[in-house]
Amino acid sequence: VAAVMLSLRGQLAALAIAAVVIIVGVPLWWRTTETYRAWLPVSQINELAKLQLQLSADVEVVFARGTLTPEQQKKVPLTQTQDEEHRVDEDTALRYRYETRYRTATIMEEDALNQPTAAEADLSLHTLSESPCGSLVVYVIPESSSLLRQDVDVYIGQRRTALLRIGSPMRVGRTLEQLLAHMEPRMKQVLQVMSFSNTDITAALSDRVRVSPGNKGSIADSMRAFKSSPGYEITFSLLNPDPKSHRLHWDIEGAVQTYIQPLLTKLAPVANFSIDSQTLYYAVLGVNPRFDSSRSAYTLNADSLAHVINPVEARLGSNAASSNPVLNFLLYVPDAHHSPLYINDRKKQEVPSNAFHSPRWGGIMVYNVNAFYGLDAVFPVDININMAKVMGVFLAQLRLLLGVQSSTPPPGFQVAACGSAGLADWELDRLMWSRSVENVATATTTITSLAQLLDQIGNIVINDNIAQQVSSAVTSLQLAVAELEAGNLGFALQYSKEAILASERAFFDPSLLHLLYFPDDQKFAIYIPLFLPMCVPILLSLLKIVSEARQKRREKQAKKD
C-alpha cells in the first residue's frame, strides 16, 4: 500500500510540474520573448503603392472687347472641363484636368488692356485681382490691339497672366465653338509653358518609374537639379590662390540681400534656405590651364572641368550640423602667373559667362583681374569685385540647380523677364507642381519599402513612435493627393513635405536595425541548452505515467477475460 501511495504521489507531482510548465511557463515565456509590433495601416499603404494622381488647374479665359460677336457673347459665361490621362507604368497613372471658365472682360480690365505696353497691362491686371497659386488667366485681345508686336501672338507676363491675340471674329469662326476650336492649339501651348506639362511631371517621377526615350531631355534637366528637400544650404566661396598679388574685396552680404534673397523669399513655400560665405587663400584648381598663344591667355577646356571640383571641394568644408543638401558657388580669381584665364566649351569657343555648373553640386565662375595689373602697380593690388556681374551668373545657376526650367518658348511667344525677384509667379507654380509630385512619389516609395521590409523580417520591433510616423505619413499622403486633385497647389505641397519628412523619420529610425535582433535559429541555440535539462525529466516522467497507465489497462482487461 505504501509503495502504491508513493507511486501515486510521484505521478501527481510530475503531472503538476508539467501542468505548471505548460499552463504558466510556456505562455509566460512566449509573452516575454515575443516581438512587439505596433499596428500599421497596411491596406492604406498598399493602396498608395498604386499611385493614381490627378492634377487639376483652374484656367480663366477673358475675352476683351472686339473678340466676340454679339451672338457669341450671349453664350458666355461658359465652363468646360478637359481631362487627359497618361499611363506611366502598371502602378502609376496620371490624369490632368483643366477646368476652363470663359467670360467677358470687366470695365476695369478693359482699361488695363488699354495700357501702352504689355508689361504695364500685366501689372495693371495684377493689381485688379491676384490669381490663386496654380491657376492661370488668359486675356484674349483683338488683332487690332497694339500691346503686342506683329510677330508675337502670346505674351506671358511675370504673374499668372497671359495675353493671347486672335483674328477678327468673322474670320476666325462664326460660332463660339468654332472660335474655341481655333484657340485650342495656342491655349495648349500656353498651358504647357505656364502650368504643368506631362514631360515635367514624368521627370519628377524618375525615381519611381523607368525613363522613356522620349523624356530624356526633361530627365536630364531633373538630374541637373537637386532633389526635393525641406531645406538647402547655400555657400558662397571666394578662392584667392595668390594673396601676395591681389587683395580681394567682395561685398557678399550686400550682394546676397540685393540679388539672391528676393528669389529665396519667393521660394519660401518650396524650402527653407540658409546662406553662408567664406574666403579661402592659396586654394588652387586641380587642373593646370593651357596657354593659348593666339589669345595670349590661359584656357580650361570642357573635358578638364570635371577634374576641377574634387581638389577644391576638399578645402570647402561641410556643415556637419545639417543634413540638408549644400549648393556651392565658387568665385575663383586666378593668380597673376595664370591670368587671364578663360573657359572653353566643347566647340573650343569661349564661354561668355566664364563659368560652369556641376549637376547637384553647384557652380564655379572665373573672375579675371589682370586689367588691374599696371606697370606701376604695387603688390598686393586692392581689387573690388563687381558683384552685379558675379551674382548675375550665380543667380542663373541657382535657378537651374533648384529646378526652375528656362525652356525655349514656342514660336510667336514673348516671355517677360522675371524681374527683380528672379522668378515669375508661373515659374514658381511649375516648380511647386513638380516638387509636390516628386514628394508624393518619394514618400510612397519610402513607406511602401518600409512596409515590405517589416513584413519580410518578422522579428523587428515596431515601436509606437514608428507606427505613429507611418500613420502620419500615410495621412499626409492622402491629403496631398486630395489637394492635388482639388487644385489647391499650396496645401498639396505642404502636405507632401510633411509626408516625406514623416516617412524618412520612420524609415531611418535606429530601432529598425535588423542587427539588433536575433534570427530564429540563434534563438533556438540560446534557449535549448536552458530548457532541455528541465524538460527531459518531465517528459520521462510523463512517458512513465503513460506506460504504467497502459500496463494497468492491459492487466484489467486480462482479469476480465
PDB file of C-alpha atoms in Angstrom, residues 282-462:
ATOM      1  CA  TYR A 282      46.051  79.568 -51.527  1.00  0.00           C
ATOM      2  CA  ALA A 283      43.219  77.420 -52.939  1.00  0.00           C
ATOM      3  CA  VAL A 284      44.205  76.357 -56.455  1.00  0.00           C
ATOM      4  CA  LEU A 285      42.437  74.414 -59.160  1.00  0.00           C
ATOM      5  CA  GLY A 286      43.289  70.763 -59.610  1.00  0.00           C
ATOM      6  CA  VAL A 287      43.989  71.281 -63.327  1.00  0.00           C
ATOM      7  CA  ASN A 288      46.847  73.202 -64.913  1.00  0.00           C
ATOM      8  CA  PRO A 289      45.426  75.576 -67.544  1.00  0.00           C
ATOM      9  CA  ARG A 290      46.920  75.631 -71.025  1.00  0.00           C
ATOM     10  CA  PHE A 291      48.417  78.740 -72.573  1.00  0.00           C
ATOM     11  CA  ASP A 292      46.805  79.855 -75.835  1.00  0.00           C
ATOM     12  CA  SER A 293      49.367  81.933 -77.706  1.00  0.00           C
ATOM     13  CA  SER A 294      46.789  83.190 -80.205  1.00  0.00           C
ATOM     14  CA  ARG A 295      44.882  84.975 -77.424  1.00  0.00           C
ATOM     15  CA  SER A 296      47.786  85.438 -75.005  1.00  0.00           C
ATOM     16  CA  ALA A 297      45.621  83.830 -72.329  1.00  0.00           C
ATOM     17  CA  TYR A 298      45.244  80.614 -70.378  1.00  0.00           C
ATOM     18  CA  THR A 299      42.314  78.307 -71.081  1.00  0.00           C
ATOM     19  CA  LEU A 300      40.412  75.490 -69.411  1.00  0.00           C
ATOM     20  CA  ASN A 301      38.771  73.030 -71.793  1.00  0.00           C
ATOM     21  CA  ALA A 302      35.394  71.436 -71.128  1.00  0.00           C
ATOM     22  CA  ASP A 303      36.968  67.979 -70.773  1.00  0.00           C
ATOM     23  CA  SER A 304      39.115  69.116 -67.834  1.00  0.00           C
ATOM     24  CA  LEU A 305      36.358  70.867 -65.882  1.00  0.00           C
ATOM     25  CA  ALA A 306      35.290  67.619 -64.195  1.00  0.00           C
ATOM     26  CA  HIS A 307      38.725  67.412 -62.526  1.00  0.00           C
ATOM     27  CA  VAL A 308      38.459  70.903 -61.058  1.00  0.00           C
ATOM     28  CA  ILE A 309      35.823  70.193 -58.403  1.00  0.00           C
ATOM     29  CA  ASN A 310      37.337  67.393 -56.285  1.00  0.00           C
ATOM     30  CA  PRO A 311      40.557  69.176 -55.188  1.00  0.00           C
ATOM     31  CA  VAL A 312      38.637  72.375 -54.431  1.00  0.00           C
ATOM     32  CA  GLU A 313      35.837  70.554 -52.599  1.00  0.00           C
ATOM     33  CA  ALA A 314      38.318  69.192 -50.059  1.00  0.00           C
ATOM     34  CA  ARG A 315      39.008  72.770 -48.947  1.00  0.00           C
ATOM     35  CA  LEU A 316      35.382  73.854 -48.708  1.00  0.00           C
ATOM     36  CA  GLY A 317      34.486  72.007 -45.524  1.00  0.00           C
ATOM     37  CA  SER A 318      30.992  70.796 -44.685  1.00  0.00           C
ATOM     38  CA  ASN A 319      28.217  71.682 -42.304  1.00  0.00           C
ATOM     39  CA  ALA A 320      28.035  68.591 -40.108  1.00  0.00           C
ATOM     40  CA  ALA A 321      25.163  70.028 -38.072  1.00  0.00           C
ATOM     41  CA  SER A 322      22.768  69.885 -41.036  1.00  0.00           C
ATOM     42  CA  SER A 323      21.660  67.038 -43.280  1.00  0.00           C
ATOM     43  CA  ASN A 324      20.335  69.377 -45.977  1.00  0.00           C
ATOM     44  CA  PRO A 325      21.940  69.429 -49.438  1.00  0.00           C
ATOM     45  CA  VAL A 326      24.644  72.051 -49.979  1.00  0.00           C
ATOM     46  CA  LEU A 327      24.799  74.297 -53.057  1.00  0.00           C
ATOM     47  CA  ASN A 328      28.352  75.514 -53.609  1.00  0.00           C
ATOM     48  CA  PHE A 329      29.091  78.697 -55.570  1.00  0.00           C
ATOM     49  CA  LEU A 330      32.786  79.411 -56.061  1.00  0.00           C
ATOM     50  CA  LEU A 331      34.341  82.622 -57.351  1.00  0.00           C
ATOM     51  CA  TYR A 332      37.891  81.853 -58.476  1.00  0.00           C
ATOM     52  CA  VAL A 333      40.351  84.675 -59.084  1.00  0.00           C
ATOM     53  CA  PRO A 334      43.383  83.237 -60.954  1.00  0.00           C
ATOM     54  CA  ASP A 335      46.882  84.033 -59.812  1.00  0.00           C
ATOM     55  CA  ALA A 336      48.989  86.566 -61.687  1.00  0.00           C
ATOM     56  CA  HIS A 337      51.017  83.869 -63.467  1.00  0.00           C
ATOM     57  CA  HIS A 338      47.884  82.246 -64.992  1.00  0.00           C
ATOM     58  CA  SER A 339      45.877  85.325 -65.821  1.00  0.00           C
ATOM     59  CA  PRO A 340      43.719  85.900 -67.779  1.00  0.00           C
ATOM     60  CA  LEU A 341      42.004  82.511 -67.584  1.00  0.00           C
ATOM     61  CA  TYR A 342      39.073  81.595 -69.830  1.00  0.00           C
ATOM     62  CA  ILE A 343      36.770  78.573 -70.015  1.00  0.00           C
ATOM     63  CA  ASN A 344      36.168  76.963 -73.416  1.00  0.00           C
ATOM     64  CA  ASP A 345      33.158  74.855 -74.339  1.00  0.00           C
ATOM     65  CA  ARG A 346      33.304  71.590 -76.294  1.00  0.00           C
ATOM     66  CA  LYS A 347      33.458  73.541 -79.545  1.00  0.00           C
ATOM     67  CA  LYS A 348      36.606  75.320 -78.293  1.00  0.00           C
ATOM     68  CA  GLN A 349      34.640  78.553 -78.068  1.00  0.00           C
ATOM     69  CA  GLU A 350      34.984  80.904 -75.109  1.00  0.00           C
ATOM     70  CA  VAL A 351      32.098  80.693 -72.636  1.00  0.00           C
ATOM     71  CA  PRO A 352      30.605  84.209 -72.353  1.00  0.00           C
ATOM     72  CA  SER A 353      29.950  83.954 -68.608  1.00  0.00           C
ATOM     73  CA  ASN A 354      33.359  82.328 -67.974  1.00  0.00           C
ATOM     74  CA  ALA A 355      31.572  79.940 -65.613  1.00  0.00           C
ATOM     75  CA  PHE A 356      30.233  76.397 -65.470  1.00  0.00           C
ATOM     76  CA  HIS A 357      27.995  74.399 -63.145  1.00  0.00           C
ATOM     77  CA  SER A 358      28.035  70.802 -61.963  1.00  0.00           C
ATOM     78  CA  PRO A 359      24.698  68.942 -61.567  1.00  0.00           C
ATOM     79  CA  ARG A 360      23.547  68.663 -57.954  1.00  0.00           C
ATOM     80  CA  TRP A 361      26.718  70.319 -56.674  1.00  0.00           C
ATOM     81  CA  GLY A 362      26.999  73.985 -57.612  1.00  0.00           C
ATOM     82  CA  GLY A 363      28.826  76.374 -59.913  1.00  0.00           C
ATOM     83  CA  ILE A 364      32.252  77.927 -60.434  1.00  0.00           C
ATOM     84  CA  MET A 365      32.993  81.294 -62.022  1.00  0.00           C
ATOM     85  CA  VAL A 366      36.438  82.525 -63.065  1.00  0.00           C
ATOM     86  CA  TYR A 367      36.919  86.241 -62.416  1.00  0.00           C
ATOM     87  CA  ASN A 368      39.914  87.758 -64.209  1.00  0.00           C
ATOM     88  CA  VAL A 369      41.644  90.773 -62.643  1.00  0.00           C
ATOM     89  CA  ASN A 370      44.648  91.101 -64.952  1.00  0.00           C
ATOM     90  CA  ALA A 371      43.410  94.556 -66.053  1.00  0.00           C
ATOM     91  CA  PHE A 372      44.319  95.870 -62.587  1.00  0.00           C
ATOM     92  CA  TYR A 373      47.993  94.905 -63.035  1.00  0.00           C
ATOM     93  CA  GLY A 374      49.502  98.128 -64.368  1.00  0.00           C
ATOM     94  CA  LEU A 375      53.154  98.858 -64.943  1.00  0.00           C
ATOM     95  CA  ASP A 376      53.340 100.893 -61.742  1.00  0.00           C
ATOM     96  CA  ALA A 377      51.107  98.584 -59.683  1.00  0.00           C
ATOM     97  CA  VAL A 378      52.127  97.963 -56.093  1.00  0.00           C
ATOM     98  CA  PHE A 379      51.532  94.412 -54.944  1.00  0.00           C
ATOM     99  CA  PRO A 380      49.280  93.267 -53.436  1.00  0.00           C
ATOM    100  CA  VAL A 381      46.784  95.181 -55.565  1.00  0.00           C
ATOM    101  CA  ASP A 382      43.471  96.125 -53.903  1.00  0.00           C
ATOM    102  CA  ILE A 383      40.609  94.884 -56.098  1.00  0.00           C
ATOM    103  CA  ASN A 384      36.884  95.460 -55.601  1.00  0.00           C
ATOM    104  CA  ILE A 385      34.892  92.691 -57.261  1.00  0.00           C
ATOM    105  CA  ASN A 386      31.912  93.641 -59.436  1.00  0.00           C
ATOM    106  CA  MET A 387      29.213  91.773 -57.514  1.00  0.00           C
ATOM    107  CA  ALA A 388      26.461  92.594 -60.018  1.00  0.00           C
ATOM    108  CA  LYS A 389      28.338  90.649 -62.707  1.00  0.00           C
ATOM    109  CA  VAL A 390      29.112  87.756 -60.363  1.00  0.00           C
ATOM    110  CA  MET A 391      25.624  87.458 -58.887  1.00  0.00           C
ATOM    111  CA  GLY A 392      24.010  87.516 -62.319  1.00  0.00           C
ATOM    112  CA  VAL A 393      25.874  84.304 -63.138  1.00  0.00           C
ATOM    113  CA  PHE A 394      25.261  82.678 -59.749  1.00  0.00           C
ATOM    114  CA  LEU A 395      21.553  83.570 -59.870  1.00  0.00           C
ATOM    115  CA  ALA A 396      21.144  81.821 -63.238  1.00  0.00           C
ATOM    116  CA  GLN A 397      22.993  78.761 -61.909  1.00  0.00           C
ATOM    117  CA  LEU A 398      20.890  78.760 -58.737  1.00  0.00           C
ATOM    118  CA  ARG A 399      17.677  78.696 -60.784  1.00  0.00           C
ATOM    119  CA  LEU A 400      18.899  75.674 -62.735  1.00  0.00           C
ATOM    120  CA  LEU A 401      20.072  73.787 -59.655  1.00  0.00           C
ATOM    121  CA  LEU A 402      16.751  74.346 -57.868  1.00  0.00           C
ATOM    122  CA  GLY A 403      14.776  73.028 -60.833  1.00  0.00           C
ATOM    123  CA  VAL A 404      13.455  76.257 -62.359  1.00  0.00           C
ATOM    124  CA  GLN A 405      13.384  75.326 -66.037  1.00  0.00           C
ATOM    125  CA  SER A 406      14.050  78.025 -68.633  1.00  0.00           C
ATOM    126  CA  SER A 407      12.867  76.245 -71.751  1.00  0.00           C
ATOM    127  CA  THR A 408      12.655  77.895 -75.155  1.00  0.00           C
ATOM    128  CA  PRO A 409       9.098  79.192 -75.728  1.00  0.00           C
ATOM    129  CA  PRO A 410       7.176  78.205 -78.875  1.00  0.00           C
ATOM    130  CA  PRO A 411       7.306  80.461 -81.947  1.00  0.00           C
ATOM    131  CA  GLY A 412       5.175  83.556 -81.576  1.00  0.00           C
ATOM    132  CA  PHE A 413       5.589  83.682 -77.779  1.00  0.00           C
ATOM    133  CA  GLN A 414       7.119  86.558 -75.841  1.00  0.00           C
ATOM    134  CA  VAL A 415       8.068  85.796 -72.235  1.00  0.00           C
ATOM    135  CA  ALA A 416       8.621  88.753 -69.942  1.00  0.00           C
ATOM    136  CA  ALA A 417      11.797  88.976 -67.870  1.00  0.00           C
ATOM    137  CA  CYS A 418      11.400  87.526 -64.383  1.00  0.00           C
ATOM    138  CA  GLY A 419      12.082  90.894 -62.744  1.00  0.00           C
ATOM    139  CA  SER A 420      13.927  91.731 -59.532  1.00  0.00           C
ATOM    140  CA  ALA A 421      12.622  88.644 -57.732  1.00  0.00           C
ATOM    141  CA  GLY A 422      14.453  86.377 -60.171  1.00  0.00           C
ATOM    142  CA  LEU A 423      11.353  84.202 -60.551  1.00  0.00           C
ATOM    143  CA  ALA A 424       7.961  84.716 -62.170  1.00  0.00           C
ATOM    144  CA  ASP A 425       4.798  83.588 -60.382  1.00  0.00           C
ATOM    145  CA  TRP A 426       4.017  80.988 -63.009  1.00  0.00           C
ATOM    146  CA  GLU A 427       7.584  79.631 -62.802  1.00  0.00           C
ATOM    147  CA  LEU A 428       7.054  79.166 -59.074  1.00  0.00           C
ATOM    148  CA  ASP A 429       3.817  77.291 -59.812  1.00  0.00           C
ATOM    149  CA  ARG A 430       5.586  74.965 -62.251  1.00  0.00           C
ATOM    150  CA  LEU A 431       8.231  74.216 -59.648  1.00  0.00           C
ATOM    151  CA  MET A 432       5.599  73.605 -56.973  1.00  0.00           C
ATOM    152  CA  TRP A 433       3.705  71.172 -59.215  1.00  0.00           C
ATOM    153  CA  SER A 434       6.885  69.189 -59.873  1.00  0.00           C
ATOM    154  CA  ARG A 435       8.010  69.266 -56.245  1.00  0.00           C
ATOM    155  CA  SER A 436       4.594  68.142 -54.991  1.00  0.00           C
ATOM    156  CA  VAL A 437       4.527  65.158 -57.344  1.00  0.00           C
ATOM    157  CA  GLU A 438       8.161  64.311 -56.560  1.00  0.00           C
ATOM    158  CA  ASN A 439       7.491  64.421 -52.806  1.00  0.00           C
ATOM    159  CA  VAL A 440       4.402  62.220 -53.133  1.00  0.00           C
ATOM    160  CA  ALA A 441       6.264  59.693 -55.285  1.00  0.00           C
ATOM    161  CA  THR A 442       9.277  59.598 -52.959  1.00  0.00           C
ATOM    162  CA  ALA A 443       7.154  59.291 -49.809  1.00  0.00           C
ATOM    163  CA  THR A 444       5.020  56.481 -51.262  1.00  0.00           C
ATOM    164  CA  THR A 445       8.138  54.590 -52.365  1.00  0.00           C
ATOM    165  CA  THR A 446       9.726  55.027 -48.923  1.00  0.00           C
ATOM    166  CA  ILE A 447       6.662  53.986 -46.948  1.00  0.00           C
ATOM    167  CA  THR A 448       5.943  51.036 -49.264  1.00  0.00           C
ATOM    168  CA  SER A 449       9.539  49.810 -48.990  1.00  0.00           C
ATOM    169  CA  LEU A 450       9.341  50.074 -45.202  1.00  0.00           C
ATOM    170  CA  ALA A 451       6.103  48.077 -45.085  1.00  0.00           C
ATOM    171  CA  GLN A 452       7.617  45.351 -47.290  1.00  0.00           C
ATOM    172  CA  LEU A 453      10.765  45.247 -45.132  1.00  0.00           C
ATOM    173  CA  LEU A 454       8.793  44.878 -41.906  1.00  0.00           C
ATOM    174  CA  ASP A 455       6.609  42.191 -43.468  1.00  0.00           C
ATOM    175  CA  GLN A 456       9.619  40.140 -44.613  1.00  0.00           C
ATOM    176  CA  ILE A 457      11.557  40.415 -41.326  1.00  0.00           C
ATOM    177  CA  GLY A 458       9.090  39.436 -38.639  1.00  0.00           C
ATOM    178  CA  ASN A 459      11.388  39.828 -35.622  1.00  0.00           C
ATOM    179  CA  ILE A 460      11.953  43.576 -35.975  1.00  0.00           C
ATOM    180  CA  VAL A 461      10.263  45.555 -33.226  1.00  0.00           C
ATOM    181  CA  ILE A 462       7.772  48.173 -34.442  1.00  0.00           C
TER     182      ILE A 462
END
